[in-house]
mmCIF file of C-alpha atoms in Angstrom:
data_model
loop_
_atom_site.group_PDB
_atom_site.id
_atom_site.type_symbol
_atom_site.label_atom_id
_atom_site.label_comp_id
_atom_site.label_asym_id
_atom_site.label_seq_id
_atom_site.Cartn_x
_atom_site.Cartn_y
_atom_site.Cartn_z
ATOM 1 C CA MET A 45 0.097 -0.084 -0.034
ATOM 2 C CA THR A 46 1.429 3.293 -1.154
ATOM 3 C CA THR A 47 0.830 6.605 0.454
ATOM 4 C CA THR A 48 1.282 9.729 -1.303
ATOM 5 C CA SER A 49 1.510 13.071 0.745
ATOM 6 C CA HIS A 50 1.444 16.437 -0.733
ATOM 7 C CA PHE A 51 3.028 19.334 1.022
ATOM 8 C CA THR A 52 1.916 22.624 -0.153
ATOM 9 C CA LEU A 53 2.690 26.101 1.166
ATOM 10 C CA SER A 54 -0.058 28.834 1.113
ATOM 11 C CA PRO A 55 0.420 32.044 -0.921
ATOM 12 C CA THR A 56 1.184 34.001 1.903
ATOM 13 C CA ARG A 57 3.932 31.605 3.087
ATOM 14 C CA ARG A 58 5.295 31.557 -0.398
ATOM 15 C CA GLN A 59 5.672 35.176 -0.416
ATOM 16 C CA VAL A 60 7.190 35.257 2.976
ATOM 17 C CA GLY A 61 10.045 32.704 1.837
ATOM 18 C CA LEU A 62 10.529 34.497 -1.699
ATOM 19 C CA PHE A 63 10.893 37.727 0.100
ATOM 20 C CA ILE A 64 13.494 36.446 2.837
ATOM 21 C CA LEU A 65 15.577 34.975 0.021
ATOM 22 C CA LEU A 66 15.367 38.358 -2.275
ATOM 23 C CA VAL A 67 16.005 40.591 0.750
ATOM 24 C CA LEU A 68 19.101 38.575 1.885
ATOM 25 C CA ALA A 69 20.426 38.080 -1.545
ATOM 26 C CA LEU A 70 20.122 41.976 -2.276
ATOM 27 C CA GLY A 71 21.867 42.512 1.129
ATOM 28 C CA VAL A 72 24.880 40.271 0.115
ATOM 29 C CA GLY A 73 24.717 41.915 -3.520
ATOM 30 C CA PHE A 74 24.842 45.436 -2.183
ATOM 31 C CA ALA A 75 27.596 44.872 0.418
ATOM 32 C CA VAL A 76 29.914 43.019 -1.906
ATOM 33 C CA PHE A 77 29.630 45.828 -4.488
ATOM 34 C CA PRO A 78 30.531 49.158 -2.631
ATOM 35 C CA VAL A 79 29.129 51.063 -5.578
ATOM 36 C CA LEU A 80 25.565 49.807 -4.489
ATOM 37 C CA THR A 81 25.909 50.251 -0.926
ATOM 38 C CA PRO A 82 24.114 53.615 -0.798
ATOM 39 C CA PHE A 83 21.001 51.717 -2.001
ATOM 40 C CA TYR A 84 21.291 49.068 0.724
ATOM 41 C CA MET A 85 18.493 50.661 2.631
ATOM 42 C CA PHE A 86 16.073 50.386 -0.049
ATOM 43 C CA SER A 87 16.564 46.640 -0.751
ATOM 44 C CA PRO A 88 13.632 45.625 1.537
ATOM 45 C CA ALA A 89 11.325 47.734 -0.422
ATOM 46 C CA LEU A 90 12.819 46.386 -3.595
ATOM 47 C CA ALA A 91 12.492 42.852 -2.310
ATOM 48 C CA ALA A 92 8.943 43.202 -1.329
ATOM 49 C CA LEU A 93 8.133 44.774 -4.937
ATOM 50 C CA LEU A 94 9.872 41.721 -6.459
ATOM 51 C CA THR A 95 8.071 39.411 -4.606
ATOM 52 C CA LEU A 96 4.563 40.791 -5.323
ATOM 53 C CA ILE A 97 5.553 40.763 -9.146
ATOM 54 C CA LEU A 98 6.933 37.327 -9.105
ATOM 55 C CA THR A 99 3.880 35.910 -7.324
ATOM 56 C CA ARG A 100 1.620 38.075 -9.561
ATOM 57 C CA ASP A 101 0.080 39.650 -6.520
ATOM 58 C CA LEU A 102 0.886 43.326 -7.291
ATOM 59 C CA ARG A 103 -2.121 45.559 -7.119
ATOM 60 C CA LEU A 104 -1.173 49.255 -7.744
ATOM 61 C CA ARG A 105 -4.519 50.516 -6.978
ATOM 62 C CA THR A 106 -4.386 49.042 -3.305
ATOM 63 C CA LEU A 107 -0.754 49.031 -2.851
ATOM 64 C CA GLY A 108 -0.559 52.265 -0.589
ATOM 65 C CA HIS A 109 -3.400 50.833 1.679
ATOM 66 C CA ASP A 110 -1.742 47.218 1.766
ATOM 67 C CA LEU A 111 1.415 48.730 2.935
ATOM 68 C CA GLY A 112 -0.041 51.360 5.340
ATOM 69 C CA LEU A 113 1.250 54.341 3.630
ATOM 70 C CA ASN A 114 -2.418 55.941 3.604
ATOM 71 C CA ARG A 115 -2.536 55.761 7.362
ATOM 72 C CA PHE A 116 -0.539 58.412 9.276
ATOM 73 C CA ASP A 117 -1.856 57.746 12.995
ATOM 74 C CA LEU A 118 -0.753 61.013 14.311
ATOM 75 C CA ARG A 119 -1.428 59.969 17.975
ATOM 76 C CA ARG A 120 1.337 57.531 17.810
ATOM 77 C CA TRP A 121 4.026 60.065 16.629
ATOM 78 C CA PRO A 122 5.131 61.243 19.848
ATOM 79 C CA ALA A 123 5.835 57.668 21.269
ATOM 80 C CA ALA A 124 7.615 56.960 17.887
ATOM 81 C CA LEU A 125 9.872 60.001 18.289
ATOM 82 C CA PHE A 126 10.568 60.060 22.009
ATOM 83 C CA LEU A 127 10.833 56.126 22.996
ATOM 84 C CA PRO A 128 14.140 55.624 21.018
ATOM 85 C CA ALA A 129 15.880 58.497 23.163
ATOM 86 C CA LEU A 130 14.495 56.951 26.262
ATOM 87 C CA ALA A 131 16.316 53.814 25.318
ATOM 88 C CA LEU A 132 19.444 55.113 23.950
ATOM 89 C CA THR A 133 20.345 58.012 25.966
ATOM 90 C CA PRO A 134 20.762 56.512 29.500
ATOM 91 C CA GLY A 135 23.569 54.463 28.518
ATOM 92 C CA TYR A 136 25.668 57.570 27.341
ATOM 93 C CA VAL A 137 24.541 59.307 30.403
ATOM 94 C CA MET A 138 25.666 56.527 32.642
ATOM 95 C CA LEU A 139 29.136 56.077 30.913
ATOM 96 C CA THR A 140 29.661 60.034 31.258
ATOM 97 C CA ALA A 141 28.743 59.888 34.966
ATOM 98 C CA LEU A 142 31.371 57.103 35.425
ATOM 99 C CA GLY A 143 34.043 59.026 33.416
ATOM 100 C CA ARG A 144 34.101 56.496 30.516
ATOM 101 C CA VAL A 145 33.242 58.488 27.650
ATOM 102 C CA GLN A 146 35.815 60.345 25.610
ATOM 103 C CA TRP A 147 34.072 63.406 23.997
ATOM 104 C CA ASP A 148 34.818 64.347 20.510
ATOM 105 C CA ALA A 149 37.046 67.497 20.419
ATOM 106 C CA ARG A 150 34.751 68.926 17.476
ATOM 107 C CA LEU A 151 31.998 69.225 20.354
ATOM 108 C CA ALA A 152 32.922 72.769 20.981
ATOM 109 C CA GLN A 153 31.901 73.882 17.353
ATOM 110 C CA TYR A 154 28.361 72.571 17.780
ATOM 111 C CA THR A 155 25.685 74.883 19.065
ATOM 112 C CA TRP A 156 22.122 74.143 20.243
ATOM 113 C CA LEU A 157 20.498 75.432 17.228
ATOM 114 C CA GLY A 158 22.789 73.611 14.911
ATOM 115 C CA GLY A 159 21.989 70.487 16.690
ATOM 116 C CA ALA A 160 18.338 71.320 16.524
ATOM 117 C CA ILE A 161 18.362 71.790 12.943
ATOM 118 C CA TYR A 162 20.387 68.661 12.460
ATOM 119 C CA VAL A 163 17.852 66.419 14.491
ATOM 120 C CA VAL A 164 14.629 67.895 12.557
ATOM 121 C CA PHE A 165 16.568 67.603 9.151
ATOM 122 C CA THR A 166 17.676 64.120 9.626
ATOM 123 C CA LEU A 167 14.477 62.898 11.083
ATOM 124 C CA ILE A 168 12.567 64.249 8.047
ATOM 125 C CA LEU A 169 15.104 63.054 5.406
ATOM 126 C CA ASN A 170 15.455 59.727 6.842
ATOM 127 C CA THR A 171 11.774 59.133 7.493
ATOM 128 C CA LEU A 172 10.972 59.842 3.659
ATOM 129 C CA THR A 173 13.924 57.847 2.420
ATOM 130 C CA PHE A 174 16.127 55.296 4.128
ATOM 131 C CA SER A 175 13.788 54.522 6.884
ATOM 132 C CA LEU A 176 10.888 54.247 4.638
ATOM 133 C CA GLY A 177 12.754 52.022 2.157
ATOM 134 C CA GLU A 178 13.513 49.503 5.010
ATOM 135 C CA GLU A 179 10.048 49.706 6.775
ATOM 136 C CA ILE A 180 8.238 49.001 3.447
ATOM 137 C CA GLY A 181 9.712 45.575 3.704
ATOM 138 C CA TRP A 182 9.685 44.964 7.324
ATOM 139 C CA ARG A 183 6.408 46.439 8.723
ATOM 140 C CA GLY A 184 4.653 47.171 5.285
ATOM 141 C CA PHE A 185 5.216 43.658 3.741
ATOM 142 C CA LEU A 186 6.714 41.131 6.054
ATOM 143 C CA LEU A 187 4.989 41.535 9.566
ATOM 144 C CA PRO A 188 1.616 41.500 8.314
ATOM 145 C CA ARG A 189 2.189 38.185 6.632
ATOM 146 C CA LEU A 190 3.776 36.712 9.645
ATOM 147 C CA LEU A 191 0.734 37.602 12.063
ATOM 148 C CA GLU A 192 -0.502 33.951 11.790
ATOM 149 C CA LEU A 193 2.301 32.888 14.164
ATOM 150 C CA GLY A 194 0.927 35.490 16.591
ATOM 151 C CA PRO A 195 1.762 39.110 16.862
ATOM 152 C CA ALA A 196 4.732 38.876 19.253
ATOM 153 C CA ARG A 197 6.219 36.033 17.617
ATOM 154 C CA ALA A 198 5.891 37.832 14.196
ATOM 155 C CA SER A 199 7.570 40.835 15.433
ATOM 156 C CA LEU A 200 10.404 38.814 16.958
ATOM 157 C CA LEU A 201 10.790 36.878 13.734
ATOM 158 C CA THR A 202 10.726 39.903 11.761
ATOM 159 C CA GLY A 203 13.376 41.216 14.118
ATOM 160 C CA VAL A 204 15.683 38.434 13.459
ATOM 161 C CA ILE A 205 15.494 38.667 9.647
ATOM 162 C CA TRP A 206 15.976 42.448 10.191
ATOM 163 C CA ALA A 207 19.288 41.827 11.959
ATOM 164 C CA VAL A 208 20.489 39.020 9.607
ATOM 165 C CA TRP A 209 19.849 41.487 6.687
ATOM 166 C CA HIS A 210 22.642 43.745 8.290
ATOM 167 C CA TYR A 211 25.087 40.726 8.560
ATOM 168 C CA PRO A 212 26.462 41.441 5.124
ATOM 169 C CA LEU A 213 27.198 45.045 6.229
ATOM 170 C CA ILE A 214 28.875 43.608 9.378
ATOM 171 C CA PHE A 215 30.964 40.905 7.882
ATOM 172 C CA LEU A 216 31.442 41.778 4.151
ATOM 173 C CA GLY A 217 31.283 45.673 4.403
ATOM 174 C CA GLN A 218 33.375 48.293 6.023
ATOM 175 C CA GLY A 219 32.586 47.539 9.599
ATOM 176 C CA TYR A 220 28.841 48.472 10.784
ATOM 177 C CA LEU A 221 29.617 47.652 14.322
ATOM 178 C CA PRO A 222 31.603 49.750 16.838
ATOM 179 C CA PRO A 223 35.053 48.738 18.028
ATOM 180 C CA GLY A 224 34.989 45.240 19.788
ATOM 181 C CA PRO A 225 34.697 41.442 19.312
ATOM 182 C CA ARG A 226 32.476 41.185 16.378
ATOM 183 C CA LEU A 227 30.524 38.044 17.262
ATOM 184 C CA PRO A 228 29.375 39.196 20.851
ATOM 185 C CA LEU A 229 28.504 42.642 19.510
ATOM 186 C CA THR A 230 26.790 40.959 16.539
ATOM 187 C CA LEU A 231 24.640 38.827 18.988
ATOM 188 C CA LEU A 232 23.911 41.937 21.147
ATOM 189 C CA PHE A 233 22.799 43.745 17.938
ATOM 190 C CA THR A 234 20.417 40.875 17.019
ATOM 191 C CA LEU A 235 18.921 40.669 20.347
ATOM 192 C CA THR A 236 18.422 44.602 20.374
ATOM 193 C CA LEU A 237 16.739 44.694 16.924
ATOM 194 C CA MET A 238 14.479 41.774 18.055
ATOM 195 C CA ALA A 239 13.302 43.970 21.030
ATOM 196 C CA ILE A 240 12.892 47.072 18.941
ATOM 197 C CA SER A 241 10.960 45.026 16.400
ATOM 198 C CA VAL A 242 8.370 44.259 19.169
ATOM 199 C CA VAL A 243 8.012 47.869 20.177
ATOM 200 C CA ILE A 244 7.796 49.213 16.666
ATOM 201 C CA GLY A 245 5.257 46.362 15.832
ATOM 202 C CA ARG A 246 3.328 47.336 18.855
ATOM 203 C CA LEU A 247 2.974 50.978 17.665
ATOM 204 C CA TRP A 248 2.338 49.843 14.149
ATOM 205 C CA ALA A 249 -0.498 47.555 15.182
ATOM 206 C CA TYR A 250 -2.888 50.263 16.301
ATOM 207 C CA ARG A 251 -3.627 51.495 12.764
ATOM 208 C CA ARG A 252 -1.077 49.564 10.646
ATOM 209 C CA SER A 253 0.739 52.987 9.743
ATOM 210 C CA LEU A 254 3.939 52.701 7.988
ATOM 211 C CA TRP A 255 4.651 56.010 8.912
ATOM 212 C CA VAL A 256 4.774 55.372 12.471
ATOM 213 C CA ALA A 257 7.457 52.689 11.928
ATOM 214 C CA ALA A 258 9.567 54.857 9.685
ATOM 215 C CA LEU A 259 9.469 57.645 12.099
ATOM 216 C CA PHE A 260 10.582 55.301 15.029
ATOM 217 C CA HIS A 261 13.071 53.887 12.731
ATOM 218 C CA SER A 262 14.477 57.435 11.781
ATOM 219 C CA ALA A 263 14.371 58.576 15.644
ATOM 220 C CA HIS A 264 16.296 55.586 16.694
ATOM 221 C CA ASN A 265 18.921 56.226 13.926
ATOM 222 C CA THR A 266 19.131 60.005 14.567
ATOM 223 C CA VAL A 267 19.403 59.623 18.503
ATOM 224 C CA TRP A 268 22.183 57.033 17.818
ATOM 225 C CA GLY A 269 23.891 59.137 14.946
ATOM 226 C CA LEU A 270 23.850 62.242 17.189
ATOM 227 C CA TRP A 271 25.364 60.455 20.218
ATOM 228 C CA SER A 272 28.044 58.895 17.832
ATOM 229 C CA ASN A 273 29.108 62.181 16.630
ATOM 230 C CA LEU A 274 29.497 63.590 20.002
ATOM 231 C CA VAL A 275 31.281 60.566 21.662
ATOM 232 C CA LEU A 276 34.313 58.702 20.330
ATOM 233 C CA ALA A 277 33.768 55.072 19.640
ATOM 234 C CA THR A 278 35.566 52.783 22.040
ATOM 235 C CA PRO A 279 35.105 49.349 23.075
ATOM 236 C CA VAL A 280 33.434 50.303 26.270
ATOM 237 C CA VAL A 281 31.004 52.522 24.627
ATOM 238 C CA GLY A 282 30.272 49.838 22.135
ATOM 239 C CA LEU A 283 29.437 47.345 24.777
ATOM 240 C CA TRP A 284 27.320 49.476 27.016
ATOM 241 C CA ALA A 285 25.781 52.035 24.667
ATOM 242 C CA GLY A 286 24.807 52.583 20.978
ATOM 243 C CA GLU A 287 22.924 50.043 18.929
ATOM 244 C CA SER A 288 24.776 46.994 20.274
ATOM 245 C CA GLY A 289 24.977 48.120 23.932
ATOM 246 C CA LEU A 290 23.691 46.049 26.881
ATOM 247 C CA ILE A 291 21.776 49.135 28.531
ATOM 248 C CA PRO A 292 19.845 49.932 25.001
ATOM 249 C CA LEU A 293 19.192 46.132 24.804
ATOM 250 C CA ALA A 294 17.713 46.106 28.283
ATOM 251 C CA LEU A 295 15.576 49.260 28.031
ATOM 252 C CA TYR A 296 14.173 48.196 24.653
ATOM 253 C CA THR A 297 13.296 44.914 26.150
ATOM 254 C CA LEU A 298 11.586 46.578 29.171
ATOM 255 C CA LEU A 299 9.797 48.877 26.701
ATOM 256 C CA ALA A 300 8.478 45.824 24.796
ATOM 257 C CA LEU A 301 7.139 43.907 28.048
ATOM 258 C CA ALA A 302 5.797 47.324 29.033
ATOM 259 C CA LEU A 303 3.877 47.625 25.830
ATOM 260 C CA GLY A 304 2.615 44.255 25.806
ATOM 261 C CA TRP A 305 0.255 43.121 23.148
ATOM 262 C CA LYS A 306 -3.428 43.141 23.057
ATOM 263 C CA GLY A 307 -5.507 41.528 20.202
ATOM 264 C CA ARG A 308 -5.261 38.517 18.497
ATOM 265 C CA ALA A 309 -3.565 37.060 15.483
ATOM 266 C CA GLU A 310 -4.877 37.616 11.989
ATOM 267 C CA PRO A 311 -5.332 34.809 9.702
ATOM 268 C CA PRO A 312 -2.956 34.810 6.564
ATOM 269 C CA ASP A 313 -6.034 35.796 4.205
ATOM 270 C CA ALA A 314 -6.492 38.974 6.111
ATOM 271 C CA VAL A 315 -3.154 40.491 4.944
ATOM 272 C CA ARG A 316 -4.951 42.465 2.128
ATOM 273 C CA SER A 317 -8.450 42.585 3.318
ATOM 274 C CA LYS A 318 -7.755 43.934 6.914
ATOM 275 C CA PRO A 319 -9.275 47.448 7.556
ATOM 276 C CA PRO A 320 -7.360 50.249 8.848
ATOM 277 C CA GLU A 321 -7.934 49.818 12.577
ATOM 278 C CA GLY A 322 -5.202 47.280 12.860
ATOM 279 C CA ILE A 323 -4.685 44.433 14.747
ATOM 280 C CA GLY A 324 -4.873 46.000 18.383
ATOM 281 C CA ASP A 325 -7.822 46.430 20.405
ATOM 282 C CA PRO A 326 -10.663 47.889 18.468
ATOM 283 C CA ARG A 327 -11.567 50.370 21.011
ATOM 284 C CA VAL A 328 -8.266 51.891 20.714
ATOM 285 C CA PRO A 329 -8.788 55.053 18.555
#
């Protein structure tokens, strides 16, 4: 007696698998060829678009809604702007209090006005370009298609893929991480992005607004970039502060636990049909 079993993947899972292959392949390609590195941050958006084209699922008329581009969710903007500062700043403050920070000699050239202009300009520019290019892939395309795993697991897995996508820059590029042992810092970086992914995912969930995710992403990069311009990169700073620091990892993890996750997971076929309210408590405006 012969038994034949057929294993088939749902269209959503096929899209997820294809997207992961494409985004990681593009990451390697952009890292290997330095001339393409400036476009690295747009590879998640490119991978999402290619996936939709290759699976014959590209619907231009509803693309903005499907990705969350037509929902701004202004009520979540303050949290998206200030939570990254809450997670990233204490590490540098603690190291300064302990006398373990070496300030950049150019600090005297900066002014409060110049700093404010830098922050605002960087936030706007990154939100409309690099952060949006990434978030179209991570929270616009990938996360909704992983929600059948449950919101928290979906965000954690998104964070893992997000981190691995950086590995070509870390191991093949010019050195993405601060000075220090590469493997431990990469592990810390991965865990931090997993925690950040849960926080962004929770804020995104209220209205599925891609702009909230992109703004959080930009705020994180801007705060990190500001401190990086003020403080010299040393192994101590790399271990305790910045994107790969123990303190930001702990604080982002606490934020993820504090925010929690209300609501239920959405079925795979709800990726496109889900109304703008998002996956959170429907009573939440």
